[in-house]
Amino acid sequence: MPTSQWRHPGLTPRRSAGLTGYERVLARAGLTPVAGLDEAGRGACAGPLVVAAVVLDPGRMSDLTEVADSKALSPATREVAYRQVMRSALAWHAVVIPPADIDRLGLHVCNLTGMRRALAGLACRPGYALTDGFPVRGLAVPALAMWQGDEVAACVAAASVVAKVTRDRIMTALDASYPEYGFAAHKGYSTRAHMDALGVHGPCPEHRYSFANVPGVMADRAVARDMVPSQGSAAGDPAADRGEWPYG
């Protein structure tokens, strides 16, 4: 077999290994512990971006019966998965990046910075890191970017659960301060109900002005306001007193 096609049988994850395959292969290579990194809130137009790093205890991975890509889990199941991660993690750390930083620095820059901060905030130093979707420079440890990593690696799935549950709790708490937007229901994503509320009330400090739909809704409101006839007029105008439009 040509050298370029040869793979060490002990260092090649098998499809049948499930979510823990990559961690087990990296452990056999001496690259432990393994940290998974993922974020929640990239696509939302309101609320923070939350980035999480998780290092799982290799001896407790069988306890992660509900852990999977957080987007594929119901809210109730995510809460169960979150508790499982808390019990099974050697270390975890979540970074919350506010909308003002996203507007000032850009979403991708905040995402990369958040992953570096989340990894640096772990109580133990990882021997390797797995990131979801794209490579991250400056992690200070060897790392691999994995396409749909939250679907194929347990530590990345765990990080996705921690990031998602942390962010959902933040958005539910923000609902008490800004009840008119319904943050507890849509978590800041661009649903029809959210856009309708944004059109009526305008943006609040938790909205991301760098996202096109936020200034877009503001522009639509301005156009609509300019098209509404003024109800005021010169003093003594009987039409104005009756609330009528006096110009035909």
PDB file of C-alpha atoms in Angstrom:
ATOM      1  CA  MET A   1       0.000   0.000   0.000  1.00  0.00           C
ATOM      2  CA  PRO A   2       1.417   3.435  -0.910  1.00  0.00           C
ATOM      3  CA  THR A   3       2.631   5.427   2.082  1.00  0.00           C
ATOM      4  CA  SER A   4       0.295   8.319   1.278  1.00  0.00           C
ATOM      5  CA  GLN A   5      -2.713   6.028   1.740  1.00  0.00           C
ATOM      6  CA  TRP A   6      -1.554   4.238   4.868  1.00  0.00           C
ATOM      7  CA  ARG A   7      -3.161   5.091   8.195  1.00  0.00           C
ATOM      8  CA  HIS A   8      -2.209   3.727  11.571  1.00  0.00           C
ATOM      9  CA  PRO A   9      -5.135   1.453  12.520  1.00  0.00           C
ATOM     10  CA  GLY A  10      -5.086   2.646  16.133  1.00  0.00           C
ATOM     11  CA  LEU A  11      -5.218   6.315  15.168  1.00  0.00           C
ATOM     12  CA  THR A  12      -8.087   6.269  12.695  1.00  0.00           C
ATOM     13  CA  PRO A  13     -11.595   6.903  14.095  1.00  0.00           C
ATOM     14  CA  ARG A  14     -14.174   4.371  13.002  1.00  0.00           C
ATOM     15  CA  ARG A  15     -17.706   5.335  12.088  1.00  0.00           C
ATOM     16  CA  SER A  16     -18.989   2.799  14.591  1.00  0.00           C
ATOM     17  CA  ALA A  17     -17.137   4.526  17.439  1.00  0.00           C
ATOM     18  CA  GLY A  18     -19.854   7.176  17.713  1.00  0.00           C
ATOM     19  CA  LEU A  19     -19.319  10.608  19.270  1.00  0.00           C
ATOM     20  CA  THR A  20     -16.393   9.469  21.408  1.00  0.00           C
ATOM     21  CA  GLY A  21     -14.253   8.143  18.551  1.00  0.00           C
ATOM     22  CA  TYR A  22     -12.055  11.194  18.059  1.00  0.00           C
ATOM     23  CA  GLU A  23     -11.366  11.616  21.779  1.00  0.00           C
ATOM     24  CA  ARG A  24     -10.342   7.956  22.078  1.00  0.00           C
ATOM     25  CA  VAL A  25      -8.021   8.153  19.068  1.00  0.00           C
ATOM     26  CA  LEU A  26      -6.383  11.327  20.372  1.00  0.00           C
ATOM     27  CA  ALA A  27      -5.968   9.705  23.790  1.00  0.00           C
ATOM     28  CA  ARG A  28      -4.167   6.740  22.180  1.00  0.00           C
ATOM     29  CA  ALA A  29      -1.858   9.257  20.503  1.00  0.00           C
ATOM     30  CA  GLY A  30      -1.102  10.850  23.865  1.00  0.00           C
ATOM     31  CA  LEU A  31      -2.937  14.091  23.049  1.00  0.00           C
ATOM     32  CA  THR A  32      -5.030  14.485  26.165  1.00  0.00           C
ATOM     33  CA  PRO A  33      -7.095  15.958  27.541  1.00  0.00           C
ATOM     34  CA  VAL A  34      -9.148  16.976  24.504  1.00  0.00           C
ATOM     35  CA  ALA A  35     -11.158  20.213  24.516  1.00  0.00           C
ATOM     36  CA  GLY A  36     -14.164  20.861  22.305  1.00  0.00           C
ATOM     37  CA  LEU A  37     -15.167  24.382  21.298  1.00  0.00           C
ATOM     38  CA  ASP A  38     -18.417  25.672  19.870  1.00  0.00           C
ATOM     39  CA  GLU A  39     -20.617  28.765  19.958  1.00  0.00           C
ATOM     40  CA  ALA A  40     -24.273  29.742  20.076  1.00  0.00           C
ATOM     41  CA  GLY A  41     -25.972  32.833  18.702  1.00  0.00           C
ATOM     42  CA  ARG A  42     -24.064  33.493  15.491  1.00  0.00           C
ATOM     43  CA  GLY A  43     -27.248  33.951  13.477  1.00  0.00           C
ATOM     44  CA  ALA A  44     -29.259  35.943  16.012  1.00  0.00           C
ATOM     45  CA  CYS A  45     -29.810  39.664  15.518  1.00  0.00           C
ATOM     46  CA  ALA A  46     -30.174  40.306  19.262  1.00  0.00           C
ATOM     47  CA  GLY A  47     -28.381  39.116  22.358  1.00  0.00           C
ATOM     48  CA  PRO A  48     -24.821  37.970  22.957  1.00  0.00           C
ATOM     49  CA  LEU A  49     -22.611  35.451  21.254  1.00  0.00           C
ATOM     50  CA  VAL A  50     -21.688  32.672  23.694  1.00  0.00           C
ATOM     51  CA  VAL A  51     -18.600  30.518  23.126  1.00  0.00           C
ATOM     52  CA  ALA A  52     -17.885  27.460  25.261  1.00  0.00           C
ATOM     53  CA  ALA A  53     -14.971  25.080  25.762  1.00  0.00           C
ATOM     54  CA  VAL A  54     -15.438  21.680  27.412  1.00  0.00           C
ATOM     55  CA  VAL A  55     -13.007  18.952  28.448  1.00  0.00           C
ATOM     56  CA  LEU A  56     -14.760  15.680  29.184  1.00  0.00           C
ATOM     57  CA  ASP A  57     -13.669  13.009  31.641  1.00  0.00           C
ATOM     58  CA  PRO A  58     -12.785   9.974  29.447  1.00  0.00           C
ATOM     59  CA  GLY A  59     -14.072   7.670  32.153  1.00  0.00           C
ATOM     60  CA  ARG A  60     -17.528   9.229  32.197  1.00  0.00           C
ATOM     61  CA  MET A  61     -18.336   9.590  28.508  1.00  0.00           C
ATOM     62  CA  SER A  62     -20.843   6.739  28.714  1.00  0.00           C
ATOM     63  CA  ASP A  63     -22.936   9.010  30.968  1.00  0.00           C
ATOM     64  CA  LEU A  64     -23.556  11.435  28.077  1.00  0.00           C
ATOM     65  CA  THR A  65     -26.672   9.667  26.842  1.00  0.00           C
ATOM     66  CA  GLU A  66     -28.464  12.854  25.732  1.00  0.00           C
ATOM     67  CA  VAL A  67     -25.525  14.888  24.452  1.00  0.00           C
ATOM     68  CA  ALA A  68     -25.659  15.703  20.745  1.00  0.00           C
ATOM     69  CA  ASP A  69     -25.627  18.728  18.487  1.00  0.00           C
ATOM     70  CA  SER A  70     -27.603  21.228  20.597  1.00  0.00           C
ATOM     71  CA  LYS A  71     -29.616  22.375  17.564  1.00  0.00           C
ATOM     72  CA  ALA A  72     -31.028  18.866  17.225  1.00  0.00           C
ATOM     73  CA  LEU A  73     -32.255  18.703  20.835  1.00  0.00           C
ATOM     74  CA  SER A  74     -35.492  19.976  22.330  1.00  0.00           C
ATOM     75  CA  PRO A  75     -35.132  22.595  25.108  1.00  0.00           C
ATOM     76  CA  ALA A  76     -36.019  20.007  27.755  1.00  0.00           C
ATOM     77  CA  THR A  77     -33.490  17.492  26.421  1.00  0.00           C
ATOM     78  CA  ARG A  78     -30.816  20.197  26.208  1.00  0.00           C
ATOM     79  CA  GLU A  79     -31.269  20.872  29.916  1.00  0.00           C
ATOM     80  CA  VAL A  80     -30.783  17.167  30.652  1.00  0.00           C
ATOM     81  CA  ALA A  81     -27.712  17.102  28.392  1.00  0.00           C
ATOM     82  CA  TYR A  82     -26.361  20.214  30.112  1.00  0.00           C
ATOM     83  CA  ARG A  83     -26.575  18.543  33.532  1.00  0.00           C
ATOM     84  CA  GLN A  84     -24.852  15.465  32.137  1.00  0.00           C
ATOM     85  CA  VAL A  85     -22.003  17.620  30.799  1.00  0.00           C
ATOM     86  CA  MET A  86     -21.644  19.389  34.144  1.00  0.00           C
ATOM     87  CA  ARG A  87     -21.297  16.023  35.886  1.00  0.00           C
ATOM     88  CA  SER A  88     -18.939  14.566  33.274  1.00  0.00           C
ATOM     89  CA  ALA A  89     -16.635  17.489  32.516  1.00  0.00           C
ATOM     90  CA  LEU A  90     -13.118  17.784  33.847  1.00  0.00           C
ATOM     91  CA  ALA A  91     -13.362  21.493  33.028  1.00  0.00           C
ATOM     92  CA  TRP A  92     -15.569  23.912  31.128  1.00  0.00           C
ATOM     93  CA  HIS A  93     -15.623  27.636  30.464  1.00  0.00           C
ATOM     94  CA  ALA A  94     -18.116  29.905  28.683  1.00  0.00           C
ATOM     95  CA  VAL A  95     -17.436  33.371  27.281  1.00  0.00           C
ATOM     96  CA  VAL A  96     -20.285  35.858  26.754  1.00  0.00           C
ATOM     97  CA  ILE A  97     -19.667  38.509  24.081  1.00  0.00           C
ATOM     98  CA  PRO A  98     -22.171  41.395  24.119  1.00  0.00           C
ATOM     99  CA  PRO A  99     -23.835  42.860  21.010  1.00  0.00           C
ATOM    100  CA  ALA A 100     -21.818  46.090  21.275  1.00  0.00           C
ATOM    101  CA  ASP A 101     -18.575  44.148  20.812  1.00  0.00           C
ATOM    102  CA  ILE A 102     -20.064  42.283  17.845  1.00  0.00           C
ATOM    103  CA  ASP A 103     -21.021  45.596  16.223  1.00  0.00           C
ATOM    104  CA  ARG A 104     -17.613  47.124  16.941  1.00  0.00           C
ATOM    105  CA  LEU A 105     -15.345  44.214  16.010  1.00  0.00           C
ATOM    106  CA  GLY A 106     -17.411  42.007  13.706  1.00  0.00           C
ATOM    107  CA  LEU A 107     -19.008  38.635  14.350  1.00  0.00           C
ATOM    108  CA  HIS A 108     -16.217  36.407  13.050  1.00  0.00           C
ATOM    109  CA  VAL A 109     -13.505  38.259  14.960  1.00  0.00           C
ATOM    110  CA  CYS A 110     -15.587  37.938  18.135  1.00  0.00           C
ATOM    111  CA  ASN A 111     -16.098  34.230  17.467  1.00  0.00           C
ATOM    112  CA  LEU A 112     -12.371  33.574  17.056  1.00  0.00           C
ATOM    113  CA  THR A 113     -11.485  35.683  20.081  1.00  0.00           C
ATOM    114  CA  GLY A 114     -14.193  33.958  22.112  1.00  0.00           C
ATOM    115  CA  MET A 115     -12.771  30.515  21.300  1.00  0.00           C
ATOM    116  CA  ARG A 116      -9.295  31.585  22.382  1.00  0.00           C
ATOM    117  CA  ARG A 117     -10.682  33.039  25.603  1.00  0.00           C
ATOM    118  CA  ALA A 118     -12.842  29.992  26.303  1.00  0.00           C
ATOM    119  CA  LEU A 119      -9.902  27.627  25.870  1.00  0.00           C
ATOM    120  CA  ALA A 120      -7.606  29.824  27.991  1.00  0.00           C
ATOM    121  CA  GLY A 121     -10.246  29.919  30.727  1.00  0.00           C
ATOM    122  CA  LEU A 122     -10.253  26.149  31.285  1.00  0.00           C
ATOM    123  CA  ALA A 123      -9.003  24.943  34.652  1.00  0.00           C
ATOM    124  CA  CYS A 124      -6.782  22.357  32.918  1.00  0.00           C
ATOM    125  CA  ARG A 125      -4.531  22.751  29.897  1.00  0.00           C
ATOM    126  CA  PRO A 126      -5.733  20.610  26.979  1.00  0.00           C
ATOM    127  CA  GLY A 127      -3.382  18.509  24.911  1.00  0.00           C
ATOM    128  CA  TYR A 128      -5.556  19.013  21.825  1.00  0.00           C
ATOM    129  CA  ALA A 129      -8.589  21.022  20.729  1.00  0.00           C
ATOM    130  CA  LEU A 130     -11.427  20.287  18.319  1.00  0.00           C
ATOM    131  CA  THR A 131     -13.302  23.262  16.892  1.00  0.00           C
ATOM    132  CA  ASP A 132     -16.586  23.268  15.053  1.00  0.00           C
ATOM    133  CA  GLY A 133     -16.539  24.446  11.452  1.00  0.00           C
ATOM    134  CA  PHE A 134     -13.431  26.530  10.934  1.00  0.00           C
ATOM    135  CA  PRO A 135      -9.788  26.659  12.098  1.00  0.00           C
ATOM    136  CA  VAL A 136      -8.808  29.020  14.891  1.00  0.00           C
ATOM    137  CA  ARG A 137      -5.282  30.378  15.063  1.00  0.00           C
ATOM    138  CA  GLY A 138      -3.635  31.232  18.356  1.00  0.00           C
ATOM    139  CA  LEU A 139      -5.171  28.505  20.522  1.00  0.00           C
ATOM    140  CA  ALA A 140      -1.734  27.636  21.971  1.00  0.00           C
ATOM    141  CA  VAL A 141      -2.427  23.890  21.588  1.00  0.00           C
ATOM    142  CA  PRO A 142      -2.675  21.619  18.518  1.00  0.00           C
ATOM    143  CA  ALA A 143      -6.162  21.822  17.039  1.00  0.00           C
ATOM    144  CA  LEU A 144      -8.353  20.404  14.312  1.00  0.00           C
ATOM    145  CA  ALA A 145     -11.299  22.150  12.675  1.00  0.00           C
ATOM    146  CA  MET A 146     -14.134  19.690  12.088  1.00  0.00           C
ATOM    147  CA  TRP A 147     -17.001  20.089   9.669  1.00  0.00           C
ATOM    148  CA  GLN A 148     -20.172  19.628  11.736  1.00  0.00           C
ATOM    149  CA  GLY A 149     -17.993  18.848  14.713  1.00  0.00           C
ATOM    150  CA  ASP A 150     -20.942  18.989  17.097  1.00  0.00           C
ATOM    151  CA  GLU A 151     -22.351  15.965  15.279  1.00  0.00           C
ATOM    152  CA  VAL A 152     -19.208  13.807  15.302  1.00  0.00           C
ATOM    153  CA  ALA A 153     -17.209  14.625  18.463  1.00  0.00           C
ATOM    154  CA  ALA A 154     -18.527  14.366  22.017  1.00  0.00           C
ATOM    155  CA  CYS A 155     -16.507  17.275  23.405  1.00  0.00           C
ATOM    156  CA  VAL A 156     -17.675  19.616  20.634  1.00  0.00           C
ATOM    157  CA  ALA A 157     -21.283  18.485  21.111  1.00  0.00           C
ATOM    158  CA  ALA A 158     -20.873  19.128  24.850  1.00  0.00           C
ATOM    159  CA  ALA A 159     -19.521  22.615  24.126  1.00  0.00           C
ATOM    160  CA  SER A 160     -22.477  23.301  21.838  1.00  0.00           C
ATOM    161  CA  VAL A 161     -24.880  22.293  24.623  1.00  0.00           C
ATOM    162  CA  VAL A 162     -23.131  24.499  27.192  1.00  0.00           C
ATOM    163  CA  ALA A 163     -23.059  27.477  24.828  1.00  0.00           C
ATOM    164  CA  LYS A 164     -26.695  27.066  23.772  1.00  0.00           C
ATOM    165  CA  VAL A 165     -28.132  26.542  27.266  1.00  0.00           C
ATOM    166  CA  THR A 166     -26.074  29.427  28.669  1.00  0.00           C
ATOM    167  CA  ARG A 167     -27.272  31.746  25.916  1.00  0.00           C
ATOM    168  CA  ASP A 168     -30.911  30.636  26.140  1.00  0.00           C
ATOM    169  CA  ARG A 169     -30.893  31.393  29.861  1.00  0.00           C
ATOM    170  CA  ILE A 170     -29.471  34.843  29.197  1.00  0.00           C
ATOM    171  CA  MET A 171     -32.147  35.576  26.585  1.00  0.00           C
ATOM    172  CA  THR A 172     -34.918  34.369  28.883  1.00  0.00           C
ATOM    173  CA  ALA A 173     -33.618  36.698  31.596  1.00  0.00           C
ATOM    174  CA  LEU A 174     -33.496  39.601  29.114  1.00  0.00           C
ATOM    175  CA  ASP A 175     -37.172  39.014  28.378  1.00  0.00           C
ATOM    176  CA  ALA A 176     -37.978  40.503  31.791  1.00  0.00           C
ATOM    177  CA  SER A 177     -36.186  43.748  30.855  1.00  0.00           C
ATOM    178  CA  TYR A 178     -37.524  43.922  27.293  1.00  0.00           C
ATOM    179  CA  PRO A 179     -40.847  42.034  27.321  1.00  0.00           C
ATOM    180  CA  GLU A 180     -42.080  43.713  24.152  1.00  0.00           C
ATOM    181  CA  TYR A 181     -39.680  41.708  21.954  1.00  0.00           C
ATOM    182  CA  GLY A 182     -40.434  38.161  23.141  1.00  0.00           C
ATOM    183  CA  PHE A 183     -36.788  37.172  23.674  1.00  0.00           C
ATOM    184  CA  ALA A 184     -37.782  34.185  25.816  1.00  0.00           C
ATOM    185  CA  ALA A 185     -39.597  32.651  22.842  1.00  0.00           C
ATOM    186  CA  HIS A 186     -37.266  33.271  19.876  1.00  0.00           C
ATOM    187  CA  LYS A 187     -33.971  33.909  21.736  1.00  0.00           C
ATOM    188  CA  GLY A 188     -33.098  36.872  19.532  1.00  0.00           C
ATOM    189  CA  TYR A 189     -33.359  35.137  16.159  1.00  0.00           C
ATOM    190  CA  SER A 190     -35.155  36.784  13.262  1.00  0.00           C
ATOM    191  CA  THR A 191     -38.582  35.219  13.520  1.00  0.00           C
ATOM    192  CA  ARG A 192     -41.654  36.942  12.112  1.00  0.00           C
ATOM    193  CA  ALA A 193     -42.845  37.832  15.618  1.00  0.00           C
ATOM    194  CA  HIS A 194     -39.450  39.332  16.466  1.00  0.00           C
ATOM    195  CA  MET A 195     -39.314  41.393  13.287  1.00  0.00           C
ATOM    196  CA  ASP A 196     -42.867  42.638  13.854  1.00  0.00           C
ATOM    197  CA  ALA A 197     -41.941  43.715  17.387  1.00  0.00           C
ATOM    198  CA  LEU A 198     -38.773  45.371  16.107  1.00  0.00           C
ATOM    199  CA  GLY A 199     -40.839  47.266  13.550  1.00  0.00           C
ATOM    200  CA  VAL A 200     -43.203  48.554  16.224  1.00  0.00           C
ATOM    201  CA  HIS A 201     -40.750  49.339  19.012  1.00  0.00           C
ATOM    202  CA  GLY A 202     -37.442  49.837  17.227  1.00  0.00           C
ATOM    203  CA  PRO A 203     -34.205  48.245  18.472  1.00  0.00           C
ATOM    204  CA  CYS A 204     -33.132  48.001  22.101  1.00  0.00           C
ATOM    205  CA  PRO A 205     -29.527  47.920  23.437  1.00  0.00           C
ATOM    206  CA  GLU A 206     -29.468  44.122  22.991  1.00  0.00           C
ATOM    207  CA  HIS A 207     -29.937  44.321  19.217  1.00  0.00           C
ATOM    208  CA  ARG A 208     -27.006  44.011  16.829  1.00  0.00           C
ATOM    209  CA  TYR A 209     -26.973  47.105  14.633  1.00  0.00           C
ATOM    210  CA  SER A 210     -24.363  45.518  12.356  1.00  0.00           C
ATOM    211  CA  PHE A 211     -26.913  42.891  11.243  1.00  0.00           C
ATOM    212  CA  ALA A 212     -28.693  44.044   8.082  1.00  0.00           C
ATOM    213  CA  ASN A 213     -32.231  43.345   9.244  1.00  0.00           C
ATOM    214  CA  VAL A 214     -31.951  45.670  12.271  1.00  0.00           C
ATOM    215  CA  PRO A 215     -31.097  48.875  10.348  1.00  0.00           C
ATOM    216  CA  GLY A 216     -33.393  47.595   7.594  1.00  0.00           C
ATOM    217  CA  VAL A 217     -36.371  47.541   9.926  1.00  0.00           C
ATOM    218  CA  MET A 218     -35.362  50.970  11.257  1.00  0.00           C
ATOM    219  CA  ALA A 219     -35.296  52.328   7.696  1.00  0.00           C
ATOM    220  CA  ASP A 220     -38.716  50.823   6.974  1.00  0.00           C
ATOM    221  CA  ARG A 221     -40.086  52.466  10.126  1.00  0.00           C
ATOM    222  CA  ALA A 222     -38.680  55.836   9.029  1.00  0.00           C
ATOM    223  CA  VAL A 223     -40.260  55.507   5.586  1.00  0.00           C
ATOM    224  CA  ALA A 224     -43.601  54.526   7.081  1.00  0.00           C
ATOM    225  CA  ARG A 225     -43.442  57.415   9.527  1.00  0.00           C
ATOM    226  CA  ASP A 226     -42.709  59.896   6.736  1.00  0.00           C
ATOM    227  CA  MET A 227     -45.722  58.625   4.780  1.00  0.00           C
ATOM    228  CA  VAL A 228     -48.186  59.163   7.651  1.00  0.00           C
ATOM    229  CA  PRO A 229     -49.899  62.573   7.362  1.00  0.00           C
ATOM    230  CA  SER A 230     -49.281  64.899  10.268  1.00  0.00           C
ATOM    231  CA  GLN A 231     -52.296  65.431  12.507  1.00  0.00           C
ATOM    232  CA  GLY A 232     -51.109  68.868  13.572  1.00  0.00           C
ATOM    233  CA  SER A 233     -51.742  72.173  11.763  1.00  0.00           C
ATOM    234  CA  ALA A 234     -51.805  75.869  12.341  1.00  0.00           C
ATOM    235  CA  ALA A 235     -53.568  77.024  15.478  1.00  0.00           C
ATOM    236  CA  GLY A 236     -57.210  77.690  14.914  1.00  0.00           C
ATOM    237  CA  ASP A 237     -57.543  75.396  11.883  1.00  0.00           C
ATOM    238  CA  PRO A 238     -60.884  73.639  12.435  1.00  0.00           C
ATOM    239  CA  ALA A 239     -59.764  70.634  10.356  1.00  0.00           C
ATOM    240  CA  ALA A 240     -56.785  70.128  12.653  1.00  0.00           C
ATOM    241  CA  ASP A 241     -59.010  70.393  15.681  1.00  0.00           C
ATOM    242  CA  ARG A 242     -61.154  67.565  14.266  1.00  0.00           C
ATOM    243  CA  GLY A 243     -58.061  65.459  13.429  1.00  0.00           C
ATOM    244  CA  GLU A 244     -58.697  65.761   9.676  1.00  0.00           C
ATOM    245  CA  TRP A 245     -56.155  65.994   6.883  1.00  0.00           C
ATOM    246  CA  PRO A 246     -56.679  69.576   5.625  1.00  0.00           C
ATOM    247  CA  TYR A 247     -55.037  69.333   2.214  1.00  0.00           C
ATOM    248  CA  GLY A 248     -57.571  67.506   0.166  1.00  0.00           C
TER     249      GLY A 248
END
